[in-house]
mmCIF file of C-alpha atoms in Angstrom:
data_model
loop_
_atom_site.group_PDB
_atom_site.id
_atom_site.type_symbol
_atom_site.label_atom_id
_atom_site.label_comp_id
_atom_site.label_asym_id
_atom_site.label_seq_id
_atom_site.Cartn_x
_atom_site.Cartn_y
_atom_site.Cartn_z
ATOM 1 C CA MET A 320 80.964 1.989 -0.388
ATOM 2 C CA GLU A 321 77.166 2.279 -0.239
ATOM 3 C CA GLN A 322 76.863 1.030 -3.819
ATOM 4 C CA LYS A 323 79.419 -1.729 -3.244
ATOM 5 C CA ILE A 324 77.337 -3.054 -0.354
ATOM 6 C CA LEU A 325 74.183 -2.834 -2.452
ATOM 7 C CA LYS A 326 75.885 -4.869 -5.197
ATOM 8 C CA LEU A 327 76.794 -7.581 -2.688
ATOM 9 C CA ILE A 328 73.195 -7.732 -1.498
ATOM 10 C CA LYS A 329 72.013 -8.058 -5.100
ATOM 11 C CA LYS A 330 74.573 -10.820 -5.694
ATOM 12 C CA TYR A 331 73.426 -13.124 -2.876
ATOM 13 C CA ASN A 332 70.098 -14.930 -2.701
ATOM 14 C CA LYS A 333 70.580 -15.719 0.997
ATOM 15 C CA ILE A 334 71.491 -13.054 3.562
ATOM 16 C CA ILE A 335 72.029 -13.390 7.308
ATOM 17 C CA ILE A 336 72.024 -10.259 9.462
ATOM 18 C CA ALA A 337 73.751 -10.390 12.849
ATOM 19 C CA ARG A 338 74.641 -8.085 15.731
ATOM 20 C CA HIS A 339 76.457 -8.173 19.044
ATOM 21 C CA THR A 340 75.448 -10.332 21.986
ATOM 22 C CA GLY A 341 73.148 -8.713 24.520
ATOM 23 C CA GLY A 342 71.262 -6.773 21.883
ATOM 24 C CA ASP A 343 70.054 -3.245 22.667
ATOM 25 C CA PRO A 344 67.543 -1.147 20.679
ATOM 26 C CA ASP A 345 70.218 0.101 18.273
ATOM 27 C CA ALA A 346 71.506 -3.401 17.524
ATOM 28 C CA LEU A 347 67.992 -4.817 17.224
ATOM 29 C CA GLY A 348 66.613 -1.837 15.360
ATOM 30 C CA SER A 349 69.378 -1.843 12.767
ATOM 31 C CA THR A 350 69.181 -5.596 12.105
ATOM 32 C CA PHE A 351 65.409 -5.805 11.730
ATOM 33 C CA ALA A 352 65.278 -2.563 9.734
ATOM 34 C CA MET A 353 67.944 -3.905 7.375
ATOM 35 C CA LYS A 354 65.967 -7.112 6.889
ATOM 36 C CA GLU A 355 62.782 -5.236 6.032
ATOM 37 C CA ILE A 356 64.539 -2.803 3.705
ATOM 38 C CA ILE A 357 66.144 -5.664 1.771
ATOM 39 C CA LEU A 358 62.877 -7.603 1.492
ATOM 40 C CA LYS A 359 60.931 -4.485 0.503
ATOM 41 C CA ASN A 360 63.277 -3.887 -2.430
ATOM 42 C CA PHE A 361 64.241 -7.500 -3.203
ATOM 43 C CA PRO A 362 61.257 -9.637 -2.114
ATOM 44 C CA LYS A 363 62.572 -12.899 -3.598
ATOM 45 C CA LYS A 364 65.635 -13.014 -1.358
ATOM 46 C CA GLU A 365 65.961 -15.135 1.784
ATOM 47 C CA VAL A 366 66.820 -12.825 4.677
ATOM 48 C CA TYR A 367 67.341 -13.979 8.258
ATOM 49 C CA VAL A 368 68.104 -12.193 11.526
ATOM 50 C CA ALA A 369 70.432 -14.027 13.917
ATOM 51 C CA GLY A 370 70.574 -13.503 17.648
ATOM 52 C CA THR A 371 69.196 -14.436 21.022
ATOM 53 C CA ALA A 372 65.618 -13.302 21.580
ATOM 54 C CA ILE A 373 65.157 -10.515 24.137
ATOM 55 C CA SER A 374 61.652 -10.538 25.575
ATOM 56 C CA ARG A 375 61.415 -6.847 26.430
ATOM 57 C CA PHE A 376 62.202 -5.893 22.827
ATOM 58 C CA LYS A 377 59.640 -8.050 21.004
ATOM 59 C CA PHE A 378 58.495 -4.983 19.068
ATOM 60 C CA PHE A 379 61.483 -5.135 16.739
ATOM 61 C CA GLY A 380 60.790 -8.599 15.349
ATOM 62 C CA THR A 381 61.363 -12.338 15.694
ATOM 63 C CA HIS A 382 64.851 -13.815 15.461
ATOM 64 C CA ASP A 383 65.468 -16.758 13.161
ATOM 65 C CA LYS A 384 67.138 -20.002 14.174
ATOM 66 C CA ILE A 385 70.349 -20.089 12.151
ATOM 67 C CA THR A 386 71.588 -23.566 11.206
ATOM 68 C CA ASP A 387 74.984 -24.499 9.787
ATOM 69 C CA ASP A 388 73.416 -25.180 6.391
ATOM 70 C CA MET A 389 71.802 -21.739 6.306
ATOM 71 C CA GLN A 390 75.210 -20.081 6.684
ATOM 72 C CA ASN A 391 76.635 -21.812 3.625
ATOM 73 C CA ASP A 392 76.668 -19.583 0.531
ATOM 74 C CA ALA A 393 75.126 -16.672 2.440
ATOM 75 C CA LEU A 394 76.169 -13.046 2.800
ATOM 76 C CA LEU A 395 76.752 -11.928 6.384
ATOM 77 C CA ILE A 396 75.767 -8.380 7.333
ATOM 78 C CA ALA A 397 77.197 -7.501 10.764
ATOM 79 C CA LEU A 398 75.647 -4.439 12.390
ATOM 80 C CA ASP A 399 76.537 -2.396 15.479
ATOM 81 C CA ILE A 400 79.583 -4.509 16.290
ATOM 82 C CA PRO A 401 83.314 -3.684 16.242
ATOM 83 C CA ASP A 402 84.597 -7.140 17.189
ATOM 84 C CA LYS A 403 83.592 -10.364 15.410
ATOM 85 C CA ARG A 404 84.080 -12.341 18.632
ATOM 86 C CA ARG A 405 80.877 -10.754 19.949
ATOM 87 C CA LEU A 406 78.677 -11.850 17.036
ATOM 88 C CA ASP A 407 75.551 -13.564 18.331
ATOM 89 C CA LYS A 408 74.451 -16.962 16.967
ATOM 90 C CA VAL A 409 76.544 -17.076 13.772
ATOM 91 C CA ASP A 410 79.833 -18.732 12.819
ATOM 92 C CA PHE A 411 81.917 -15.990 11.195
ATOM 93 C CA GLU A 412 84.277 -18.450 9.509
ATOM 94 C CA LYS A 413 81.496 -19.892 7.346
ATOM 95 C CA PHE A 414 81.007 -16.676 5.353
ATOM 96 C CA LYS A 415 82.971 -15.750 2.241
ATOM 97 C CA ASP A 416 81.682 -12.167 2.073
ATOM 98 C CA VAL A 417 80.912 -9.960 5.066
ATOM 99 C CA VAL A 418 79.424 -6.475 5.270
ATOM 100 C CA LYS A 419 80.043 -4.389 8.383
ATOM 101 C CA ILE A 420 78.100 -1.266 9.380
ATOM 102 C CA ASP A 421 79.083 0.201 12.733
ATOM 103 C CA HIS A 422 79.653 3.373 14.759
ATOM 104 C CA HIS A 423 82.030 2.051 17.438
ATOM 105 C CA PRO A 424 85.796 2.675 17.528
ATOM 106 C CA GLU A 425 87.315 -0.119 15.477
ATOM 107 C CA ILE A 426 88.684 -3.114 17.371
ATOM 108 C CA ASP A 427 88.731 -5.741 14.635
ATOM 109 C CA LYS A 428 88.775 -4.950 10.919
ATOM 110 C CA PHE A 429 86.938 -8.081 9.846
ATOM 111 C CA SER A 430 85.460 -6.825 6.575
ATOM 112 C CA ASP A 431 86.626 -5.011 3.454
ATOM 113 C CA ASN A 432 83.028 -3.984 2.803
ATOM 114 C CA GLU A 433 82.381 -1.638 5.665
ATOM 115 C CA ILE A 434 80.733 1.609 6.643
ATOM 116 C CA VAL A 435 82.266 2.702 9.944
ATOM 117 C CA ASP A 436 81.587 6.200 11.269
ATOM 118 C CA ILE A 437 82.330 6.765 14.953
ATOM 119 C CA ASP A 438 80.730 10.217 14.735
ATOM 120 C CA ALA A 439 77.362 8.745 13.758
ATOM 121 C CA SER A 440 74.758 8.582 16.504
ATOM 122 C CA SER A 441 74.005 4.907 15.991
ATOM 123 C CA ALA A 442 74.117 1.919 13.678
ATOM 124 C CA CYS A 443 70.476 2.690 12.906
ATOM 125 C CA GLU A 444 71.446 6.099 11.552
ATOM 126 C CA LEU A 445 74.035 4.465 9.294
ATOM 127 C CA VAL A 446 71.504 1.932 7.971
ATOM 128 C CA ALA A 447 69.079 4.762 7.183
ATOM 129 C CA ARG A 448 71.850 6.801 5.559
ATOM 130 C CA TRP A 449 72.815 3.814 3.398
ATOM 131 C CA ALA A 450 69.211 3.122 2.373
ATOM 132 C CA TYR A 451 68.473 6.723 1.433
ATOM 133 C CA LYS A 452 71.743 7.141 -0.492
ATOM 134 C CA CYS A 453 70.879 4.008 -2.481
ATOM 135 C CA ASN A 454 67.308 5.260 -3.100
ATOM 136 C CA LEU A 455 65.813 2.181 -1.469
ATOM 137 C CA LYS A 456 62.226 1.945 -0.271
ATOM 138 C CA MET A 457 61.579 1.554 3.438
ATOM 139 C CA THR A 458 58.649 -0.007 5.287
ATOM 140 C CA LYS A 459 57.063 1.959 8.123
ATOM 141 C CA HIS A 460 58.169 -0.661 10.638
ATOM 142 C CA ALA A 461 61.762 -0.421 9.387
ATOM 143 C CA ALA A 462 61.579 3.337 9.912
ATOM 144 C CA GLU A 463 60.186 2.806 13.418
ATOM 145 C CA CYS A 464 63.027 0.413 14.254
ATOM 146 C CA ILE A 465 65.567 2.975 13.042
ATOM 147 C CA PHE A 466 63.949 5.806 14.993
ATOM 148 C CA MET A 467 63.955 3.775 18.211
ATOM 149 C CA GLY A 468 67.596 2.795 17.749
ATOM 150 C CA ILE A 469 68.670 6.411 17.245
ATOM 151 C CA VAL A 470 66.615 7.658 20.196
ATOM 152 C CA SER A 471 67.875 4.905 22.500
ATOM 153 C CA ASP A 472 71.571 5.158 21.659
ATOM 154 C CA THR A 473 71.535 8.954 22.059
ATOM 155 C CA ASN A 474 69.356 8.801 25.196
ATOM 156 C CA ARG A 475 66.761 11.022 23.523
ATOM 157 C CA PHE A 476 69.449 13.094 21.762
ATOM 158 C CA LEU A 477 71.458 13.879 24.908
ATOM 159 C CA PHE A 478 74.630 12.108 23.734
ATOM 160 C CA GLY A 479 76.310 11.535 20.392
ATOM 161 C CA ALA A 480 73.785 13.565 18.420
ATOM 162 C CA ASN A 481 75.950 16.501 17.399
ATOM 163 C CA LYS A 482 75.609 16.270 13.623
ATOM 164 C CA LYS A 483 72.773 17.834 11.681
ATOM 165 C CA GLU A 484 72.600 14.700 9.516
ATOM 166 C CA THR A 485 71.196 12.792 12.498
ATOM 167 C CA TYR A 486 68.297 15.217 12.796
ATOM 168 C CA GLN A 487 67.795 15.307 9.027
ATOM 169 C CA ILE A 488 67.347 11.543 9.021
ATOM 170 C CA VAL A 489 64.941 11.687 11.978
ATOM 171 C CA LEU A 490 62.928 14.387 10.187
ATOM 172 C CA LYS A 491 62.788 12.196 7.100
ATOM 173 C CA LEU A 492 61.566 9.247 9.164
ATOM 174 C CA ILE A 493 58.752 11.405 10.540
ATOM 175 C CA GLU A 494 57.761 13.256 7.369
ATOM 176 C CA LYS A 495 58.380 10.641 4.680
ATOM 177 C CA GLU A 496 57.904 7.356 6.548
ATOM 178 C CA HIS A 497 55.167 8.678 8.903
ATOM 179 C CA VAL A 498 56.837 7.590 12.125
ATOM 180 C CA ASN A 499 54.939 8.689 15.255
ATOM 181 C CA PRO A 500 57.474 9.570 17.997
ATOM 182 C CA ASN A 501 54.907 9.641 20.814
ATOM 183 C CA GLU A 502 53.766 6.075 20.111
ATOM 184 C CA LEU A 503 57.341 4.816 19.955
ATOM 185 C CA TYR A 504 58.416 6.581 23.157
ATOM 186 C CA GLU A 505 55.573 4.746 24.895
ATOM 187 C CA ILE A 506 56.923 1.392 23.660
ATOM 188 C CA LEU A 507 60.560 2.211 24.359
ATOM 189 C CA TYR A 508 60.308 3.733 27.820
ATOM 190 C CA LYS A 509 57.401 1.990 29.535
ATOM 191 C CA ARG A 510 58.975 -0.307 32.120
ATOM 192 C CA PRO A 511 57.961 -2.748 34.846
ATOM 193 C CA MET A 512 58.066 -1.891 38.546
ATOM 194 C CA SER A 513 60.864 -4.450 38.995
ATOM 195 C CA GLU A 514 63.122 -2.247 36.873
ATOM 196 C CA VAL A 515 62.226 0.809 38.949
ATOM 197 C CA ARG A 516 63.166 -1.139 42.080
ATOM 198 C CA LEU A 517 66.452 -2.165 40.452
ATOM 199 C CA GLU A 518 67.232 1.487 39.742
ATOM 200 C CA GLY A 519 66.545 2.284 43.386
ATOM 201 C CA PHE A 520 68.789 -0.582 44.520
ATOM 202 C CA ILE A 521 71.649 0.770 42.409
ATOM 203 C CA SER A 522 71.154 4.291 43.764
ATOM 204 C CA LEU A 523 71.091 3.108 47.383
ATOM 205 C CA ASN A 524 74.099 0.804 47.071
ATOM 206 C CA MET A 525 76.407 2.750 44.764
ATOM 207 C CA LYS A 526 79.754 3.502 46.385
ATOM 208 C CA VAL A 527 81.557 6.625 45.156
ATOM 209 C CA THR A 528 85.314 7.116 45.451
ATOM 210 C CA LYS A 529 86.977 10.462 46.089
ATOM 211 C CA ASN A 530 88.050 10.421 42.417
ATOM 212 C CA GLY A 531 84.440 10.337 41.190
ATOM 213 C CA LEU A 532 84.016 6.645 40.370
ATOM 214 C CA GLY A 533 80.692 5.081 41.290
ATOM 215 C CA TYR A 534 80.349 1.299 41.420
ATOM 216 C CA VAL A 535 77.823 -1.335 42.451
ATOM 217 C CA LYS A 536 77.975 -5.125 42.638
ATOM 218 C CA ILE A 537 74.666 -6.960 42.260
ATOM 219 C CA SER A 538 74.438 -10.651 43.093
ATOM 220 C CA ASP A 539 72.190 -13.177 41.420
ATOM 221 C CA GLU A 540 70.276 -13.353 44.700
ATOM 222 C CA ASN A 541 69.731 -9.572 44.632
ATOM 223 C CA LEU A 542 68.298 -9.808 41.117
ATOM 224 C CA LYS A 543 65.912 -12.578 42.136
ATOM 225 C CA GLU A 544 64.720 -10.590 45.148
ATOM 226 C CA LEU A 545 64.047 -7.608 42.875
ATOM 227 C CA GLY A 546 62.263 -9.804 40.334
ATOM 228 C CA THR A 547 64.496 -8.798 37.444
ATOM 229 C CA THR A 548 67.562 -9.889 35.446
ATOM 230 C CA SER A 549 70.902 -8.471 34.381
ATOM 231 C CA ALA A 550 69.352 -7.619 30.997
ATOM 232 C CA SER A 551 67.603 -4.642 32.614
ATOM 233 C CA ILE A 552 70.843 -2.881 33.541
ATOM 234 C CA GLY A 553 71.638 -1.430 30.115
ATOM 235 C CA GLY A 554 68.494 0.666 30.015
ATOM 236 C CA LEU A 555 69.284 2.248 33.384
ATOM 237 C CA MET A 556 72.921 3.240 32.974
ATOM 238 C CA ASN A 557 72.344 6.697 31.498
ATOM 239 C CA ASN A 558 70.076 7.615 34.421
ATOM 240 C CA TYR A 559 73.161 8.245 36.545
ATOM 241 C CA ASN A 560 74.531 10.980 34.315
ATOM 242 C CA PHE A 561 74.713 14.585 35.500
ATOM 243 C CA ILE A 562 75.153 13.599 39.155
ATOM 244 C CA HIS A 563 77.441 15.986 41.018
ATOM 245 C CA GLY A 564 80.770 14.373 41.874
ATOM 246 C CA LEU A 565 80.271 11.361 39.592
ATOM 247 C CA ILE A 566 82.315 11.215 36.392
ATOM 248 C CA CYS A 567 82.362 7.456 35.791
ATOM 249 C CA TRP A 568 80.087 4.655 36.993
ATOM 250 C CA VAL A 569 80.064 0.891 36.577
ATOM 251 C CA VAL A 570 77.566 -1.812 37.535
ATOM 252 C CA PHE A 571 78.528 -5.483 37.919
ATOM 253 C CA THR A 572 75.735 -8.064 37.845
ATOM 254 C CA GLU A 573 76.100 -11.758 38.525
ATOM 255 C CA ASP A 574 74.618 -14.086 35.897
ATOM 256 C CA LYS A 575 74.786 -17.572 37.413
ATOM 257 C CA LYS A 576 72.919 -19.158 34.517
ATOM 258 C CA ASN A 577 75.704 -18.232 32.090
ATOM 259 C CA ASN A 578 78.459 -18.267 34.740
ATOM 260 C CA VAL A 579 79.604 -14.694 34.058
ATOM 261 C CA ILE A 580 79.727 -11.304 35.741
ATOM 262 C CA ARG A 581 78.307 -8.660 33.427
ATOM 263 C CA ALA A 582 79.953 -5.243 33.586
ATOM 264 C CA SER A 583 78.358 -2.092 32.210
ATOM 265 C CA ALA A 584 80.039 1.310 32.481
ATOM 266 C CA ARG A 585 79.507 4.933 31.482
ATOM 267 C CA SER A 586 81.715 8.014 31.699
ATOM 268 C CA ARG A 587 81.435 11.796 31.404
ATOM 269 C CA GLY A 588 84.970 12.388 30.183
ATOM 270 C CA VAL A 589 87.212 9.499 31.197
ATOM 271 C CA LYS A 590 88.058 7.328 28.180
ATOM 272 C CA ILE A 591 87.228 3.776 29.229
ATOM 273 C CA ASN A 592 86.987 1.663 26.063
ATOM 274 C CA LYS A 593 90.639 0.556 26.000
ATOM 275 C CA LEU A 594 90.379 -0.761 29.547
ATOM 276 C CA PHE A 595 87.302 -2.850 28.755
ATOM 277 C CA GLU A 596 88.938 -4.230 25.617
ATOM 278 C CA GLN A 597 91.517 -5.820 27.945
ATOM 279 C CA TYR A 598 88.657 -7.887 29.393
ATOM 280 C CA ASN A 599 87.272 -9.054 26.021
ATOM 281 C CA GLY A 600 84.709 -6.269 26.066
ATOM 282 C CA GLY A 601 84.558 -2.795 24.647
ATOM 283 C CA GLY A 602 82.104 -0.407 23.080
ATOM 284 C CA HIS A 603 82.202 3.348 22.744
ATOM 285 C CA VAL A 604 84.839 5.631 24.226
ATOM 286 C CA TYR A 605 82.505 6.607 27.074
ATOM 287 C CA ALA A 606 80.114 3.625 27.209
ATOM 288 C CA CYS A 607 81.381 0.059 27.562
ATOM 289 C CA GLY A 608 80.580 -3.435 28.698
ATOM 290 C CA ALA A 609 82.255 -6.796 29.247
ATOM 291 C CA LYS A 610 81.616 -10.329 30.467
ATOM 292 C CA LEU A 611 83.924 -11.208 33.344
ATOM 293 C CA GLN A 612 84.869 -14.524 34.908
ATOM 294 C CA SER A 613 84.593 -13.419 38.530
ATOM 295 C CA PHE A 614 84.073 -10.566 40.953
ATOM 296 C CA SER A 615 87.864 -10.568 41.356
ATOM 297 C CA GLU A 616 88.088 -9.231 37.813
ATOM 298 C CA ALA A 617 85.401 -6.714 38.760
ATOM 299 C CA ASN A 618 87.640 -5.501 41.587
ATOM 300 C CA GLU A 619 90.520 -5.112 39.119
ATOM 301 C CA ILE A 620 88.336 -2.963 36.872
ATOM 302 C CA ILE A 621 87.210 -0.842 39.830
ATOM 303 C CA ASP A 622 90.840 -0.142 40.782
ATOM 304 C CA LYS A 623 91.838 0.666 37.194
ATOM 305 C CA LEU A 624 88.802 2.885 36.589
ATOM 306 C CA ASP A 625 89.496 4.766 39.808
ATOM 307 C CA GLU A 626 93.065 5.325 38.643
ATOM 308 C CA LEU A 627 91.777 6.645 35.303
ATOM 309 C CA CYS A 628 89.460 9.000 37.186
ATOM 310 C CA PHE A 629 92.399 10.222 39.286
ATOM 311 C CA GLU A 630 94.470 10.853 36.150
ATOM 312 C CA TYR A 631 91.528 12.611 34.512
ATOM 313 C CA HIS A 632 91.231 14.990 37.466
ATOM 314 C CA ASN A 633 94.940 15.716 37.173
ATOM 315 C CA ASN A 634 94.701 16.424 33.423
ATOM 316 C CA ASP A 635 96.911 13.480 32.488
ATOM 317 C CA LEU A 636 94.456 12.055 29.923
#
């Protein structure tokens, strides 16, 4: 499949790379790394990255404005996304050929040209694996993007980093591409005081059920008082792991600007992805998100998650 994807890239003069909405370091890292790898090896091609700009992740690169005309006769490369409905800033129906590279459980098989490995640490790992198997050259910045995506999605190798191939790729990024982990950790983990206050707000206001479900609802007014936005939640979710008595936790944040309630959840054993797929969301088995219409839907999810936690305790899962 690696060579088939390479042939498609060689075939098209125009390539658009897209990822899921609400981009995180793995989504951003994989898309911008893919762009740089393609341009390094095929400098005459037109390569664009679609997506909404995220100010805190400027390091990765600048998104391109994708017009309808640009999507005509272009190859679409969709990264870190299991469901085409969550593609950001592209019209899927305009593309004849689509490449998919992802590490989530499959929701929507929208491409015949795909690399999907749910045991991989990240989409960034899969992009690096593809590039090295195809003997492609890599820029240092592409390698840095890949490193940051792997580190972020594994929470510094705490989760989903059980295969030696992950560490072999990281070693290659350091030794061959001269990536400096200390410099990148500084970029990835330095955060504003407003985010620290948000973490404290979540800790103070989290309610925990007897079944081990923790949940918090954050209003738009709360976010304004804290001087932050719902975009900061994703980077905090793993901080609530390894807390005694907590096996699943979910944070709901109101986004009045877009008229949605954003849900982000993590679990230490309860399988939650199927539940979030019912609300047009999804993700990994133990890490999910969704955009809800109201806090009433949030209450439904709380009840269903608590039931899953109860069943988990009773060995019914």
